[in-house]
Coordinates of C-alpha atoms and ligand atoms in Angstrom, one line a residue:
X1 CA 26.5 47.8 -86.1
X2 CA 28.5 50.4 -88.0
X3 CA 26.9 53.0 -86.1
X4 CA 27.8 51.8 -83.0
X5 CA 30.8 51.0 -83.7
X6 CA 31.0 55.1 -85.4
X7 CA 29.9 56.1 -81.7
X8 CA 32.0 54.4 -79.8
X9 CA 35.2 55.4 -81.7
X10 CA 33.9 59.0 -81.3
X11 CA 33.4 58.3 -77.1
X12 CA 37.0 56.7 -77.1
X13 CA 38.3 59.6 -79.2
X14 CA 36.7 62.3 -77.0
X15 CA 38.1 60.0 -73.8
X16 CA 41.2 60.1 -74.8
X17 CA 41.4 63.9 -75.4
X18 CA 39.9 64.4 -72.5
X19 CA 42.7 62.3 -70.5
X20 CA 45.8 64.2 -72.7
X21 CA 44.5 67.6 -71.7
X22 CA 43.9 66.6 -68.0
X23 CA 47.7 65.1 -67.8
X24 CA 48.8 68.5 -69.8
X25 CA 47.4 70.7 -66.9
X26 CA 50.1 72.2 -64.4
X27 CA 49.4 70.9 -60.6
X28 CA 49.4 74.4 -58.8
X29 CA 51.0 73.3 -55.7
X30 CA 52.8 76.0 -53.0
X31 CA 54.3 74.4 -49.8
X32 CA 57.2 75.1 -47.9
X33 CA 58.0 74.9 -44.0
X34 CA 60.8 76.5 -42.8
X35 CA 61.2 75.6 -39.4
X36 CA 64.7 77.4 -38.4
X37 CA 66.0 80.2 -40.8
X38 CA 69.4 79.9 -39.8
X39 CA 70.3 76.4 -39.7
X40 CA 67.9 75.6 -42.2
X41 CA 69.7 78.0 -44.7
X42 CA 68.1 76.8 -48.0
X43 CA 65.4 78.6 -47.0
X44 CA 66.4 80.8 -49.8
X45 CA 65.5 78.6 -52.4
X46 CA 61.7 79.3 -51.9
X47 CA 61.8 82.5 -50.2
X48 CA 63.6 86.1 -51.0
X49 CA 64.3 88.8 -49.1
X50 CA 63.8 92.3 -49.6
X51 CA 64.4 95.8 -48.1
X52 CA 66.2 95.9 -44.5
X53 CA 64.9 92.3 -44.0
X54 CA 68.6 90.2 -43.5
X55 CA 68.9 86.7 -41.5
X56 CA 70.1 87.4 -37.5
X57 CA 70.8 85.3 -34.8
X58 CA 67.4 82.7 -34.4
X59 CA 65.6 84.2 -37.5
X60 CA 64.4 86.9 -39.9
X61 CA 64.2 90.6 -39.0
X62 CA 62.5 92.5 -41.6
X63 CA 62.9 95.8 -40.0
X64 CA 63.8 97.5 -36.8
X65 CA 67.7 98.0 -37.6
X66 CA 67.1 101.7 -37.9
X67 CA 64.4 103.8 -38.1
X68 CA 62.0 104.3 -40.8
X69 CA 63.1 101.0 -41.5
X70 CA 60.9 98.0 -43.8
X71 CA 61.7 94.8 -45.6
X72 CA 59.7 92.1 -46.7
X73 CA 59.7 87.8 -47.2
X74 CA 58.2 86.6 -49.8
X75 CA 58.0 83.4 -51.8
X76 CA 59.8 82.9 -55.1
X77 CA 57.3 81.1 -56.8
X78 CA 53.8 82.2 -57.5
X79 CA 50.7 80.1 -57.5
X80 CA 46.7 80.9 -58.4
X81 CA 43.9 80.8 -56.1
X82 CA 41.4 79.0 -59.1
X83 CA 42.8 76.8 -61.3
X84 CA 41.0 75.9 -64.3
X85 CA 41.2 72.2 -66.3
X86 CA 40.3 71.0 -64.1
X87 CA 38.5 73.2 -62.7
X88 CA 39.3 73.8 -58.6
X89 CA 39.4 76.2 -55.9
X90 CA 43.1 76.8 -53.9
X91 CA 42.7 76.4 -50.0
X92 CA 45.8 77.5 -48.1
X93 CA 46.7 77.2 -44.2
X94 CA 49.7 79.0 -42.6
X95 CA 51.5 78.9 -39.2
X96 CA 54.7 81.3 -38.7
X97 CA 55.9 82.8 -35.0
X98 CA 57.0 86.3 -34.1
X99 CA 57.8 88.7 -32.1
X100 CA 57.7 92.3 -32.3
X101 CA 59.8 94.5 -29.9
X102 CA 58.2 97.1 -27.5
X103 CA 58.4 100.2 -29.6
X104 CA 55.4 101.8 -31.4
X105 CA 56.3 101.0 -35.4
X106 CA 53.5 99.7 -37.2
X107 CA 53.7 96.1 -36.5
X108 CA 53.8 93.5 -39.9
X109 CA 51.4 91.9 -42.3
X110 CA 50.9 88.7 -44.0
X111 CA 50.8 89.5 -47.6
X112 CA 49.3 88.6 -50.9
X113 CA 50.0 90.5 -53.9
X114 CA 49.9 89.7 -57.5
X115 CA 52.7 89.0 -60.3
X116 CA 53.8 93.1 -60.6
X117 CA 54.1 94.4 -58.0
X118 CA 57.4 96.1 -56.9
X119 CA 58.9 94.0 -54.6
X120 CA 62.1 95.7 -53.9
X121 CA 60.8 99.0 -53.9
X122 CA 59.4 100.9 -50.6
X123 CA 57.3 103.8 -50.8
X124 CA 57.0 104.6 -46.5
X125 CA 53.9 102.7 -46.8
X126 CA 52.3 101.1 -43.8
X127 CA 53.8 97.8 -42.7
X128 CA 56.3 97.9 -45.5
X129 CA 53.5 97.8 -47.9
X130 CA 53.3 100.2 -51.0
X131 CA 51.2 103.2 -49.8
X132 CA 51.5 106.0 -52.6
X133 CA 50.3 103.7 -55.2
X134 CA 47.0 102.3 -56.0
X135 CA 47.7 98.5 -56.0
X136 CA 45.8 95.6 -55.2
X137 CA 46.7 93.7 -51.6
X138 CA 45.3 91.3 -49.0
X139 CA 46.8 91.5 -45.7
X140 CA 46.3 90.8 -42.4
X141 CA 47.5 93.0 -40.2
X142 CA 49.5 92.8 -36.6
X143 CA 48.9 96.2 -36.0
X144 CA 50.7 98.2 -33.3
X145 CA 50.3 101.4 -33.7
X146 CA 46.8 102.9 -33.5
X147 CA 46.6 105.2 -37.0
X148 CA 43.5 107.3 -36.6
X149 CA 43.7 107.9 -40.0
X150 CA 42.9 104.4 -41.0
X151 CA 40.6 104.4 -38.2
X152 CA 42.5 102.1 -36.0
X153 CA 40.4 101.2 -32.8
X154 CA 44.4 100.8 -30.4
X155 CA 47.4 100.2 -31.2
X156 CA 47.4 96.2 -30.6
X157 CA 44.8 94.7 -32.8
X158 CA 44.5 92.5 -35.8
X159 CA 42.6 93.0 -39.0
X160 CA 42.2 92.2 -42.7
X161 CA 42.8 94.5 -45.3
X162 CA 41.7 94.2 -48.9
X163 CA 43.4 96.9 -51.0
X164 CA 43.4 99.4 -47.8
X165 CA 44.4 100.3 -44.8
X166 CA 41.2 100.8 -43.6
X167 CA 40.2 97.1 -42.4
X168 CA 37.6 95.4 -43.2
X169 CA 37.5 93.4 -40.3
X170 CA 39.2 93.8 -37.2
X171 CA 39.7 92.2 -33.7
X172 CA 40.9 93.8 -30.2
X173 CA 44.1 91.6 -29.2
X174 CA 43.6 93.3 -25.6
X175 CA 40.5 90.8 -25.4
X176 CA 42.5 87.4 -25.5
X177 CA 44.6 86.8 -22.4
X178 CA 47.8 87.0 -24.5
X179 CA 48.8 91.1 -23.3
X180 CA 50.1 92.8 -26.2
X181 CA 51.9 92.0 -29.2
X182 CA 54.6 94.2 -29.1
X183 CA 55.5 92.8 -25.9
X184 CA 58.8 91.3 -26.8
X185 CA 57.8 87.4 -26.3
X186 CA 57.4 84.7 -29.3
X187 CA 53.9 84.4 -30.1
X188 CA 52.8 82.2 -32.8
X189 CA 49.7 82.8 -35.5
X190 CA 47.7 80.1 -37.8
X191 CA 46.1 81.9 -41.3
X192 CA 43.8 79.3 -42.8
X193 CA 41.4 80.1 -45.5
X194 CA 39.0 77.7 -46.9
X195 CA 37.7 78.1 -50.6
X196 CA 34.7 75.9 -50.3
X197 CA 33.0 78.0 -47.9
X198 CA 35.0 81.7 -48.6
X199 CA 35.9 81.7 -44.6
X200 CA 39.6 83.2 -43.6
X201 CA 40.2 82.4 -40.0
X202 CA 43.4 83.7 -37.5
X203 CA 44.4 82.4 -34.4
X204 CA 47.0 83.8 -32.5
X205 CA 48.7 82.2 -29.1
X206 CA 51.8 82.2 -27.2
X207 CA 54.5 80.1 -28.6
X208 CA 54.5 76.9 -27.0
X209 CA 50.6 76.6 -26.2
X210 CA 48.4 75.1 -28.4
X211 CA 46.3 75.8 -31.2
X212 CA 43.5 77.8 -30.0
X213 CA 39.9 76.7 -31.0
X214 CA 38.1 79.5 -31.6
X215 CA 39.5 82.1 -34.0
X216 CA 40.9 85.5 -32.9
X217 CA 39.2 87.0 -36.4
X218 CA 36.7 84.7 -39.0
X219 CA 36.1 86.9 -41.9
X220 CA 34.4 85.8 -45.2
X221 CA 36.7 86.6 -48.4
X222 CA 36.3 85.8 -51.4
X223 CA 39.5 85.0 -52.8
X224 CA 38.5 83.4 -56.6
X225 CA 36.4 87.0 -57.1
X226 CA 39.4 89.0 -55.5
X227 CA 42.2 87.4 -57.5
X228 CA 40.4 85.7 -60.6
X229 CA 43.4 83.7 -62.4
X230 CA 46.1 86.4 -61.2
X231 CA 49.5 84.7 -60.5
X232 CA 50.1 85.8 -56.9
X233 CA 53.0 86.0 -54.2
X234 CA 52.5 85.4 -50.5
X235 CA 54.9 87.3 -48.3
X236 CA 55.1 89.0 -44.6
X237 CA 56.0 92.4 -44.6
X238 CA 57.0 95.2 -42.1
X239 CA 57.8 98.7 -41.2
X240 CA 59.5 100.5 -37.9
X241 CA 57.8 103.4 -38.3
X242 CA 59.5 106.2 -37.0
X243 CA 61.0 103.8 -34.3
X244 CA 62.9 100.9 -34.0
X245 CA 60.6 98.3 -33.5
X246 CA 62.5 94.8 -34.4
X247 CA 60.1 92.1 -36.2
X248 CA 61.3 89.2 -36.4
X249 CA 59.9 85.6 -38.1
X250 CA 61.4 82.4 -36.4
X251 CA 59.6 80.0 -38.5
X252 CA 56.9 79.9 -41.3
X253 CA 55.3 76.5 -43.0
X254 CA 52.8 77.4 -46.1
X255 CA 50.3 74.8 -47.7
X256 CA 47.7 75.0 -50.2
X257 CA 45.5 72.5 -51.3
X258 CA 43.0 72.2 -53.9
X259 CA 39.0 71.8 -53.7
X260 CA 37.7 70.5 -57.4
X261 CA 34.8 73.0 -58.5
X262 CA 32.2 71.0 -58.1
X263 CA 32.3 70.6 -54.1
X264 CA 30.9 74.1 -54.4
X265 CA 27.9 75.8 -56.6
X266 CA 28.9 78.9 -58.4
X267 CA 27.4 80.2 -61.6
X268 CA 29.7 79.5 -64.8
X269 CA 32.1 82.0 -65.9
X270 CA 31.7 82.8 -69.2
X271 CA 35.2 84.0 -69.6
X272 CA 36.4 80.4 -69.0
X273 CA 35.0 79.3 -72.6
X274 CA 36.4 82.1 -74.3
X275 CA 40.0 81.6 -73.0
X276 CA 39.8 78.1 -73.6
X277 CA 39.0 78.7 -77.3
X278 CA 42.0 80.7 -77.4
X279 CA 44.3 77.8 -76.0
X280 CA 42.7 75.1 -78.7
X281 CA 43.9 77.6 -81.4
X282 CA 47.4 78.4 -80.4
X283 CA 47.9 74.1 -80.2
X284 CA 49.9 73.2 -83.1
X285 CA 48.9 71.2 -85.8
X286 CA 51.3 68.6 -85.1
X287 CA 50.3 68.5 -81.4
X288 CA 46.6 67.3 -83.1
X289 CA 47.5 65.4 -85.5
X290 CA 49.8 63.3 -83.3
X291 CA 46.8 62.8 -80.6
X292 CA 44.2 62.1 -83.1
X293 CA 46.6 59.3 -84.3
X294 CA 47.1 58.2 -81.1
X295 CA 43.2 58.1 -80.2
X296 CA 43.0 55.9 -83.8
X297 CA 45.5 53.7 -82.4
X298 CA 43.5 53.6 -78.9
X299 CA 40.3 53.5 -80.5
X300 CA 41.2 50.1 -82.7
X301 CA 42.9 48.6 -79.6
X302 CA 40.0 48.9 -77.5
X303 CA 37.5 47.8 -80.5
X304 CA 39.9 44.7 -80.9
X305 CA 39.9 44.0 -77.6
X306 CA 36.3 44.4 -76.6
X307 CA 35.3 42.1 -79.9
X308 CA 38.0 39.2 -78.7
X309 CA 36.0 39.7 -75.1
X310 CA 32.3 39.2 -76.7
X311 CA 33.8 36.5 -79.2
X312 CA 35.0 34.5 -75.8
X313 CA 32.1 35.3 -73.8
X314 CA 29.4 33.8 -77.1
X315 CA 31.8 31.1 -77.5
X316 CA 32.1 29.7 -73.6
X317 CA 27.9 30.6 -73.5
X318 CA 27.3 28.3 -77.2
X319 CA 29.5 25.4 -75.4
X320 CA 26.8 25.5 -72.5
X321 CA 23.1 25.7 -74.4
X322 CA 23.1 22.0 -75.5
X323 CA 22.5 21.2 -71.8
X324 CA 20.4 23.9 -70.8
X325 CA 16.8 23.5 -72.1
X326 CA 16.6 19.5 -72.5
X327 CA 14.6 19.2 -68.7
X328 CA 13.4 22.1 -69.0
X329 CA 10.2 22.8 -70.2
X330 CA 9.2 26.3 -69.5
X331 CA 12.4 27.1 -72.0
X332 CA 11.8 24.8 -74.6
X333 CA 8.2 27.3 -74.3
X334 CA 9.9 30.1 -74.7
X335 CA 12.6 28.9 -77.1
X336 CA 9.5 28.8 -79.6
X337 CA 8.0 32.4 -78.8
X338 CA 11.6 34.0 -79.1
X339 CA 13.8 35.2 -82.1
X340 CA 17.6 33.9 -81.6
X341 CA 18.7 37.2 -80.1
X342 CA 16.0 36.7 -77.1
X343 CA 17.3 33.0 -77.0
X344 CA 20.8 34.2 -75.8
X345 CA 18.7 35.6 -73.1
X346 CA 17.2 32.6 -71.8
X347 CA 20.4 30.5 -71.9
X348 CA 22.4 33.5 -69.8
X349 CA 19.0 33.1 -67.1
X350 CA 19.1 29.3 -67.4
X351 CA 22.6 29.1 -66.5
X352 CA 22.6 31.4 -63.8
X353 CA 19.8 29.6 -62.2
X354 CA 21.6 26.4 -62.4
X355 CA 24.1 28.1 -60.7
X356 CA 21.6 28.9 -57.5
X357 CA 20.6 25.5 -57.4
X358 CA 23.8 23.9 -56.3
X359 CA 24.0 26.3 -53.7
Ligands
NAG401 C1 53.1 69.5 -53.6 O1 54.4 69.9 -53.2 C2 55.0 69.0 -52.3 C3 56.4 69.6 -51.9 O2 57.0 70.3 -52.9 C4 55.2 67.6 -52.9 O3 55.8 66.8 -52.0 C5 53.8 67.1 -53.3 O4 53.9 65.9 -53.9 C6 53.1 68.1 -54.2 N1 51.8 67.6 -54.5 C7 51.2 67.7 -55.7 C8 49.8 67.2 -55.8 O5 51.9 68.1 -56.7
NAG402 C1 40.1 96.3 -26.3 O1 40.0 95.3 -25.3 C2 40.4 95.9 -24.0 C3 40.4 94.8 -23.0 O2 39.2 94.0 -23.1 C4 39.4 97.0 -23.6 O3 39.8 97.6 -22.4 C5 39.4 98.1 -24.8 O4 38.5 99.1 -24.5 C6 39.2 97.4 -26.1 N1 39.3 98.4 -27.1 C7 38.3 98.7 -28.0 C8 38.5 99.8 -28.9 O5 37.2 98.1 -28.0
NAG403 C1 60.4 110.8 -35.1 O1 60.3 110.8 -33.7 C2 61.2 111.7 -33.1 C3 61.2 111.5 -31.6 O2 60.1 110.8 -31.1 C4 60.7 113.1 -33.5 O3 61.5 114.1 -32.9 C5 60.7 113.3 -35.0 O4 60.1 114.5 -35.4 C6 59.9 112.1 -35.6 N1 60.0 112.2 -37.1 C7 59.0 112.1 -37.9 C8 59.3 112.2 -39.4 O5 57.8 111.9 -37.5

């Protein structure tokens, strides 16, 4: 009995633990829709500009005022694409419409760079993007300028760019009936990117039709490899060129949403264990001493509780065995072959048969 009860105060304190760590973890969370930039003028609580990028009439231009001109938009706060304790994957899904005027800059990107980077500085880099130094970048990009030294196949195409210029994927805008995207008109994009099954997907249309089915590019990336536990930034970001091609953002919503581990197979990182060692020993001693208290005082509650429950149950069950064997004689047989323990037994089976028979 002392065992048990040894083990169970053990499970309760291990349970309880558990649950303090799980309610101590940070709910990585990035959302916003901004609908209107204009009237809905708190978009700069979650969003910054930077560069030439400045509110005008019906949106955002990031560039385009003058030549050789760039800016970017990009969220104030930063979120991870794996969160650990618990352990899950980030998902994310995007819509946002643009235009881009008729001149040959270099179209825009959607961004995603980590904690570090220099946001308000411009190096002349393609799309507004830092090009003189080595830094890590995803971006898809609205390309409309064909750049034969990043092997561009026109200048109206879409790709996805992981730390280059050179895409690793690309698709031919010519081939949707949508004409080109410099063209002046609103068109509209979706970015969604699925963690479970490492699949980015972009659709492009007009604004005002819907949703197409099929994606303009599907690419597998693999974000939780690519970014590890870096705190990143998502942002769009643009360049003139030597033109002044205007690119402007009307509206942008962002979502992520989390996938727990599990949904998906992946061998264990190793890493993981090590840097959770590290947080146990930076917890102060007080921290412990107050939860291991407070799993004592859980512990004895729940070992009250549960021995007032089997007290009640063994008292209501004793009230009944005087009428349970007397016409019965198969039990009375038993009741001689069985210890007292196995007797219990018999009584719980007796009463639930006599429970059957009234039915
Ligand atoms: C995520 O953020 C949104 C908006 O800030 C909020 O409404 C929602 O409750 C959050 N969800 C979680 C799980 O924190
Ligand atoms: C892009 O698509 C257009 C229209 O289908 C086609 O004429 C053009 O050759 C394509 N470009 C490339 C590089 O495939
Ligand atoms: C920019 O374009 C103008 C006219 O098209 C040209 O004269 C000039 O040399 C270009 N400048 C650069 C730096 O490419």
């Amino acid at each position: 009995m002392s065992t048990f009860s040894a083990f169970r105060y053990l499970v309760l304190v291990f349970l309880f633990c558990f649950y303090i760590r799980k309610i101590q973890s940070v709910e990585q969370n990035l959302s916003f829709e901004f609908g209107d930039f204009v009237k809905d003028s708190n978009f700069e609580s979650k969003l910054s500009l930077f560069g030439d990028a400045k509110v005008v009439n019906g949106g955002i231009q990031m560039s385009g005022s003058v030549g050789f001109s760039a800016g970017r938009i990009l969220n104030k706060t930063p979120f991870k694409v794996v969160e650990r304790s618990p352990r899950k994957m980030v998902s994310f899904s995007m819509h946002f419409v643009f235009s881009l005027s008729r001149e040959n800059g270099d179209g825009f990107t959607f961004m995603m760079v980590p904690i570090g980077y220099p946001f308000d500085v411009f190096d002349g880099g393609l799309f507004g993007l830092l090009g003189g130094r080595k830094m890590k970048f995803f971006a898809v990009e609205f390309d409309t300028f064909m750049d034969e030294k990043y092997g561009d196949l026109n200048g109206n195409h879409v790709g996805v760019d992981l730390s280059s210029f050179v895409s690793v994927k690309v698709s031919n805008v010519s081939d949707i009936k949508l004409g080109l995207l410099n063209s002046g008109e609103k068109l509209q994009s979706w970015i969604d990117y699925e963690a479970s099954s490492k699949r980015l997907e972009i659709r492009l249309s007009k604004l005002g039709e819907i949703r197409p089915v099929d994606p303009l590019l599907s690419c597998p990336v693999d974000m939780s490899e690519m970014w590890k536990e870096d705190e990143l930034f998502v942002g769009l970001s643009s360049s003139s060129g030597n033109s002044t091609q205007k690119c402007n953002i009307y509206s942008w919503n962002f979502k992520t949403r989390t996938t727990p581990q599990w949904m998906h197979s992946e061998p264990l990182d190793p890493q993981a264990f090590e840097v959770k060692k590290d947080e146990m020993k930076v917890q102060s001693r007080s921290d412990c001493a107050l939860r291991i208290l407070g799993a004592l005082l859980l512990a004895t509650g729940c070992g009250a509780l549960g021995a007032f429950f089997v007290v009640i149950v063994w008292t209501i069950l004793g009230s009944r065995r005087p009428v349970a064997p007397e016409d019965n004689p198969a039990v009375l047989e038993h009741k001689k072959e069985f210890d007292e323990y196995k007797k219990f037994i018999v009584v719980v089976d007796k009463a639930m048969e006599d429970g059957k028979g009234k039915n």
